[in-house]
XYZ file of C-alpha atoms in Angstrom:
394
model
C -46.433 30.822 25.713
C -47.406 27.917 23.446
C -46.576 27.581 19.765
C -50.107 28.332 18.575
C -50.226 31.669 20.404
C -46.779 32.626 19.047
C -47.872 31.906 15.483
C -51.133 33.829 16.002
C -49.252 36.900 17.203
C -46.772 36.580 14.326
C -49.558 36.337 11.778
C -51.360 39.319 13.307
C -48.187 41.372 13.108
C -47.643 40.461 9.464
C -51.226 41.208 8.634
C -51.048 44.554 10.403
C -47.963 45.490 8.416
C -49.695 44.516 5.204
C -52.710 46.642 6.102
C -50.472 49.624 6.717
C -48.791 49.008 3.355
C -52.210 48.674 1.752
C -53.338 51.938 3.286
C -50.283 53.647 1.906
C -51.011 52.317 -1.578
C -54.645 53.388 -1.254
C -53.566 56.996 -0.828
C -51.592 56.874 -4.067
C -52.939 57.934 -7.441
C -54.342 55.426 -9.883
C -51.775 53.956 -12.292
C -48.990 51.416 -12.624
C -45.211 51.295 -12.725
C -42.560 48.711 -13.497
C -38.762 48.608 -13.255
C -35.955 46.178 -14.013
C -32.292 46.188 -13.068
C -29.602 43.788 -14.264
C -25.957 43.483 -13.218
C -23.093 41.261 -14.367
C -19.491 41.039 -13.194
C -16.626 38.603 -13.625
C -12.898 38.265 -13.010
C -10.041 35.929 -13.916
C -6.470 35.758 -12.648
C -4.286 33.117 -14.369
C -0.980 32.422 -12.615
C 2.046 30.434 -13.792
C 5.310 29.841 -11.956
C 8.002 27.982 -13.870
C 9.853 25.007 -12.458
C 12.992 25.262 -10.351
C 16.144 23.173 -10.798
C 18.944 23.695 -8.264
C 22.103 21.723 -7.553
C 25.239 22.099 -5.444
C 28.412 20.040 -5.125
C 31.339 20.354 -2.739
C 34.536 18.299 -2.389
C 37.651 18.335 -0.237
C 40.851 16.288 0.126
C 43.951 16.265 2.278
C 47.130 14.194 2.503
C 50.197 14.039 4.707
C 53.408 11.985 4.988
C 56.202 11.784 7.558
C 59.550 9.900 7.403
C 61.796 9.443 10.457
C 65.219 7.791 10.646
C 67.100 7.047 13.879
C 70.561 5.504 14.350
C 71.726 4.186 17.750
C 75.284 4.245 19.091
C 75.639 0.531 18.518
C 74.987 1.002 14.782
C 71.383 -0.217 14.659
C 69.057 1.859 12.526
C 65.261 2.364 12.459
C 63.321 4.048 9.702
C 59.600 4.913 9.986
C 57.341 6.233 7.222
C 53.725 7.251 7.776
C 51.276 8.493 5.145
C 47.557 9.299 5.222
C 44.973 10.622 2.779
C 41.349 11.742 3.207
C 38.732 12.883 0.709
C 35.016 13.737 0.779
C 32.375 14.798 -1.708
C 28.826 16.059 -1.135
C 26.056 16.883 -3.575
C 22.423 17.966 -3.265
C 19.764 18.723 -5.861
C 16.269 20.213 -5.782
C 13.751 20.386 -8.609
C 10.119 21.451 -8.815
C 7.614 21.292 -11.630
C 5.532 24.117 -13.035
C 2.792 25.609 -10.860
C -0.291 26.935 -12.641
C -3.610 28.283 -11.403
C -6.531 30.028 -13.083
C -9.089 31.238 -10.527
C -12.166 32.909 -12.042
C -15.686 33.872 -10.987
C -18.821 35.392 -12.491
C -21.858 36.953 -10.819
C -25.153 38.024 -12.410
C -28.452 39.320 -10.985
C -31.823 40.597 -12.227
C -34.340 42.538 -10.113
C -37.881 43.344 -11.219
C -40.668 45.242 -9.457
C -44.172 46.403 -10.435
C -47.101 48.221 -8.761
C -50.638 48.991 -9.902
C -53.765 50.647 -8.437
C -57.352 50.805 -9.617
C -59.267 53.558 -7.813
C -62.566 52.417 -9.316
C -62.425 49.047 -7.555
C -60.256 50.256 -4.677
C -57.769 47.471 -5.483
C -54.000 47.734 -5.472
C -51.234 45.226 -6.023
C -47.456 45.051 -6.006
C -44.896 42.427 -6.971
C -41.133 42.040 -6.957
C -38.682 39.346 -7.971
C -34.947 38.849 -7.750
C -32.744 36.260 -9.431
C -29.040 35.804 -8.997
C -26.337 33.338 -10.008
C -22.668 32.990 -9.122
C -20.060 30.593 -10.505
C -16.463 30.101 -9.468
C -13.635 27.762 -10.398
C -9.957 27.489 -9.561
C -8.064 24.822 -11.535
C -4.571 24.329 -10.161
C -1.605 22.162 -11.121
C 1.500 21.677 -8.976
C 4.259 19.910 -10.857
C 5.702 18.029 -7.905
C 9.006 18.199 -6.058
C 12.193 16.154 -6.160
C 15.081 16.175 -3.693
C 18.316 14.179 -4.061
C 21.561 14.064 -2.145
C 24.741 12.023 -1.768
C 27.838 11.883 0.407
C 31.109 10.080 -0.382
C 34.088 9.677 1.935
C 37.386 7.813 1.612
C 40.536 7.567 3.738
C 43.801 5.589 3.752
C 46.574 5.216 6.330
C 49.963 3.587 5.704
C 52.914 2.904 7.979
C 56.246 1.185 7.348
C 58.900 0.553 9.993
C 62.324 -0.947 9.129
C 64.854 -1.905 11.809
C 68.456 -2.965 11.052
C 70.651 -4.079 13.963
C 74.427 -4.149 14.291
C 74.552 -7.690 12.886
C 72.820 -6.619 9.659
C 69.544 -8.395 10.430
C 66.531 -6.546 9.083
C 62.942 -6.490 10.364
C 60.273 -4.734 8.395
C 56.665 -4.140 9.496
C 54.136 -2.701 7.045
C 50.491 -1.859 7.781
C 47.764 -0.282 5.705
C 44.135 0.515 6.371
C 41.521 1.988 4.030
C 37.840 2.800 4.317
C 35.227 4.199 1.966
C 31.549 5.005 2.308
C 28.815 6.315 0.064
C 25.292 7.318 1.067
C 22.494 8.621 -1.103
C 18.862 9.568 -0.726
C 15.972 10.775 -2.822
C 12.514 12.091 -2.010
C 9.759 13.011 -4.417
C 6.228 14.378 -4.295
C 4.213 13.619 -7.399
C 2.207 16.017 -9.497
C -1.044 17.314 -8.033
C -3.897 18.559 -10.200
C -7.280 19.754 -8.982
C -10.209 21.544 -10.575
C -12.583 22.795 -7.865
C -15.680 24.553 -9.157
C -19.050 25.546 -7.837
C -22.279 27.301 -8.739
C -24.861 29.028 -6.576
C -28.204 30.406 -7.687
C -31.123 31.958 -5.869
C -34.506 33.494 -6.638
C -37.215 35.251 -4.645
C -40.604 36.625 -5.589
C -43.181 38.532 -3.534
C -46.768 39.496 -4.363
C -49.245 41.620 -2.410
C -52.846 42.445 -3.262
C -55.254 44.638 -1.303
C -58.976 44.978 -1.985
C -60.691 47.200 0.534
C -60.048 45.504 3.885
C -58.865 42.179 2.423
C -55.139 41.578 1.986
C -53.493 38.597 0.363
C -49.812 37.977 -0.105
C -47.427 35.284 -1.234
C -43.673 34.874 -1.298
C -41.464 32.182 -2.750
C -37.725 31.733 -2.366
C -35.370 29.084 -3.612
C -31.637 28.446 -3.566
C -29.618 25.812 -5.351
C -25.973 25.025 -5.789
C -23.491 22.429 -6.888
C -19.803 21.805 -6.415
C -17.152 19.405 -7.619
C -13.434 19.038 -7.171
C -11.805 16.310 -9.286
C -8.220 15.774 -8.228
C -5.265 13.586 -9.112
C -2.168 13.008 -6.996
C 0.817 10.979 -8.202
C 1.896 10.067 -4.676
C 5.116 10.229 -2.679
C 8.335 8.283 -3.263
C 11.498 7.926 -1.255
C 14.710 5.883 -1.342
C 18.041 5.654 0.444
C 21.242 3.641 0.147
C 24.344 3.223 2.278
C 27.507 1.435 1.076
C 30.586 0.891 3.231
C 33.888 -0.908 2.655
C 37.065 -1.226 4.726
C 40.409 -3.051 4.493
C 43.209 -3.745 6.967
C 46.542 -5.314 5.911
C 49.763 -6.082 7.757
C 53.037 -7.689 6.672
C 56.051 -8.568 8.828
C 59.343 -9.526 7.143
C 62.581 -10.751 8.783
C 65.874 -11.178 6.952
C 68.875 -12.753 8.743
C 71.542 -15.383 8.212
C 68.839 -18.064 7.953
C 67.091 -16.388 5.032
C 63.889 -14.394 4.682
C 60.564 -14.998 6.418
C 57.359 -13.008 6.023
C 53.807 -13.200 7.301
C 50.960 -11.184 5.851
C 47.332 -10.785 6.916
C 44.635 -8.988 4.985
C 41.014 -8.430 6.067
C 38.291 -6.849 3.939
C 34.689 -5.988 4.840
C 31.811 -4.598 2.778
C 28.145 -3.839 3.461
C 25.217 -2.324 1.601
C 21.859 -1.174 2.968
C 19.042 0.112 0.779
C 15.339 0.871 1.125
C 12.534 2.729 -0.563
C 8.785 3.259 -0.740
C 6.097 4.429 -3.140
C 2.655 5.440 -1.869
C 1.032 5.043 -5.291
C -1.302 7.452 -7.066
C -4.714 8.667 -5.935
C -7.649 10.099 -7.855
C -11.018 11.305 -6.601
C -14.010 13.258 -7.871
C -16.062 14.540 -4.924
C -19.193 16.412 -5.953
C -22.494 17.416 -4.487
C -25.711 19.329 -5.057
C -28.009 21.103 -2.656
C -31.284 22.953 -2.874
C -33.750 24.699 -0.602
C -37.230 26.078 -1.357
C -39.732 27.927 0.781
C -43.181 29.248 0.007
C -45.487 31.373 2.201
C -49.106 32.376 1.572
C -51.035 34.601 3.945
C -54.304 36.550 3.934
C -56.477 38.706 6.187
C -60.202 39.332 5.887
C -61.690 42.469 7.362
C -58.820 42.483 9.818
C -60.640 39.819 11.807
C -59.457 36.544 10.305
C -55.901 35.639 9.307
C -54.677 32.553 7.503
C -51.120 31.490 6.765
C -49.496 28.540 5.049
C -45.775 27.813 4.680
C -43.741 24.959 3.272
C -39.991 24.459 3.133
C -37.885 21.719 1.599
C -34.131 21.043 1.793
C -32.187 18.555 -0.321
C -28.508 17.594 -0.236
C -26.728 14.904 -2.299
C -23.067 13.910 -2.143
C -20.902 11.513 -4.166
C -17.168 10.903 -3.860
C -15.771 8.189 -6.146
C -12.071 7.506 -5.572
C -9.312 5.205 -6.731
C -5.948 4.453 -5.109
C -3.314 2.440 -6.970
C -1.760 1.016 -3.802
C 1.803 1.359 -2.565
C 4.999 -0.635 -2.267
C 8.321 -0.636 -0.468
C 11.507 -2.619 0.054
C 14.451 -3.006 2.420
C 17.670 -4.935 1.855
C 20.916 -5.557 3.699
C 24.088 -7.272 2.418
C 27.282 -8.053 4.353
C 30.492 -9.698 3.170
C 33.934 -10.243 4.703
C 37.148 -11.986 3.693
C 40.370 -12.795 5.549
C 43.604 -13.862 3.860
C 46.780 -15.038 5.545
C 50.059 -15.639 3.681
C 53.324 -17.086 4.950
C 56.523 -17.041 2.869
C 59.814 -18.680 3.925
C 63.019 -18.527 1.807
C 66.314 -20.240 2.669
C 69.048 -22.260 0.988
C 66.540 -25.028 0.325
C 64.140 -22.794 -1.643
C 60.935 -20.863 -1.019
C 57.783 -22.118 0.691
C 54.543 -20.168 0.350
C 51.323 -20.931 2.230
C 48.049 -19.086 1.743
C 44.785 -19.380 3.730
C 41.533 -17.603 2.864
C 38.177 -17.385 4.685
C 35.035 -15.755 3.265
C 31.623 -15.005 4.725
C 28.527 -13.385 3.177
C 24.960 -12.640 4.351
C 21.978 -11.081 2.629
C 18.502 -10.064 3.782
C 15.658 -8.567 1.766
C 12.044 -7.645 2.441
C 9.358 -6.213 0.177
C 5.786 -5.139 0.905
C 2.877 -3.757 -1.051
C -0.741 -2.612 -0.814
C -3.523 -3.642 -3.139
C -5.438 -1.244 -5.350
C -8.499 0.301 -3.723
C -11.611 1.786 -5.301
C -14.860 3.085 -3.858
C -17.713 5.554 -4.194
C -18.941 7.291 -1.061
C -22.576 8.351 -1.343
C -24.844 10.396 0.899
C -28.163 12.215 0.725
C -30.402 14.304 2.972
C -34.076 15.292 2.613
C -36.119 17.520 4.883
C -39.649 18.941 4.480
C -41.713 21.027 6.900
C -45.315 22.266 6.523
C -47.411 24.725 8.550
C -51.059 25.605 7.900
C -53.183 27.692 10.250
C -56.228 29.983 10.453
C -56.620 32.484 13.305
C -59.661 34.442 14.375
C -58.611 37.804 15.809
C -62.079 38.862 16.996
């Protein structure tokens, strides 16, 4: 079935319904009536949650020492002393900003209707109209979040061994090692604010007139709306650091009839690693408007001829300006080490001391960043359709 036939049947059906409505009005008494109804409603629900600040710290330590002495049958003696110590400390913190929101909405509507009939001219008419409007908004603010933490550890170990033989010669060996580390981190989410809002309105009107066998009618409807949602975000930040240090030392001493000799070696190492980033802030103000209208006019003449005309239009516009401040970050690494050797010799001729020292250090660093960015996204849409036709039902 082609489009023209479909429209003809649709128009005939509408016209038939109008004729039935006209016949019903013709049977009514002469007179007129009018009515109007109005309604309004609104609500609001403000919410506020205060910030949170939490923190926890824990620490522990332990130490031990042991001393052993052993004497052989030949009179030699050995004494050993060992000692160790460990400690650790942990901390974590969490904080959040205030959270606020204030959602609200309002709705209003007006409806009007009227009818009239003139028995002298056999003419009747009716009309109705409806208008409505709704608005809503929900501003919200989230105060951000911050998380921090750290861990510290330290340990030491010591040992001393002394041997004395039957001749009275003494040998002493001493060793010590120590290590320490500290790590920390932080993470933050910046404040977010947004203010979404929107409006929607609509209207419709209908008119119908009947004079004997002629019926004319018209209807118009329209809808329009707008929305916007400006927002601001302070971005995300993060950082970490790791520091480590260690030391190893050893000393050997011999005392006999030739005098005293000692050799000592000490090695130290240290490193530090750090990094961080910042995404920068971001602001935007997306907004848009839309509208749609439609109008229809139709008529019948002696139930034989029908005419209809309709037109509809749709419009949509969008804009989204934004601005981003860019981001940055860094990474660094440092290493250092040192070795020291010492030799001491004492006899009847005096004391000779010799010291050697070696050092080494390295460093590496890298930074990066993003430029500021701005823009304004735009878009629009237009659509119009028109239909006009006359049908002969004979």
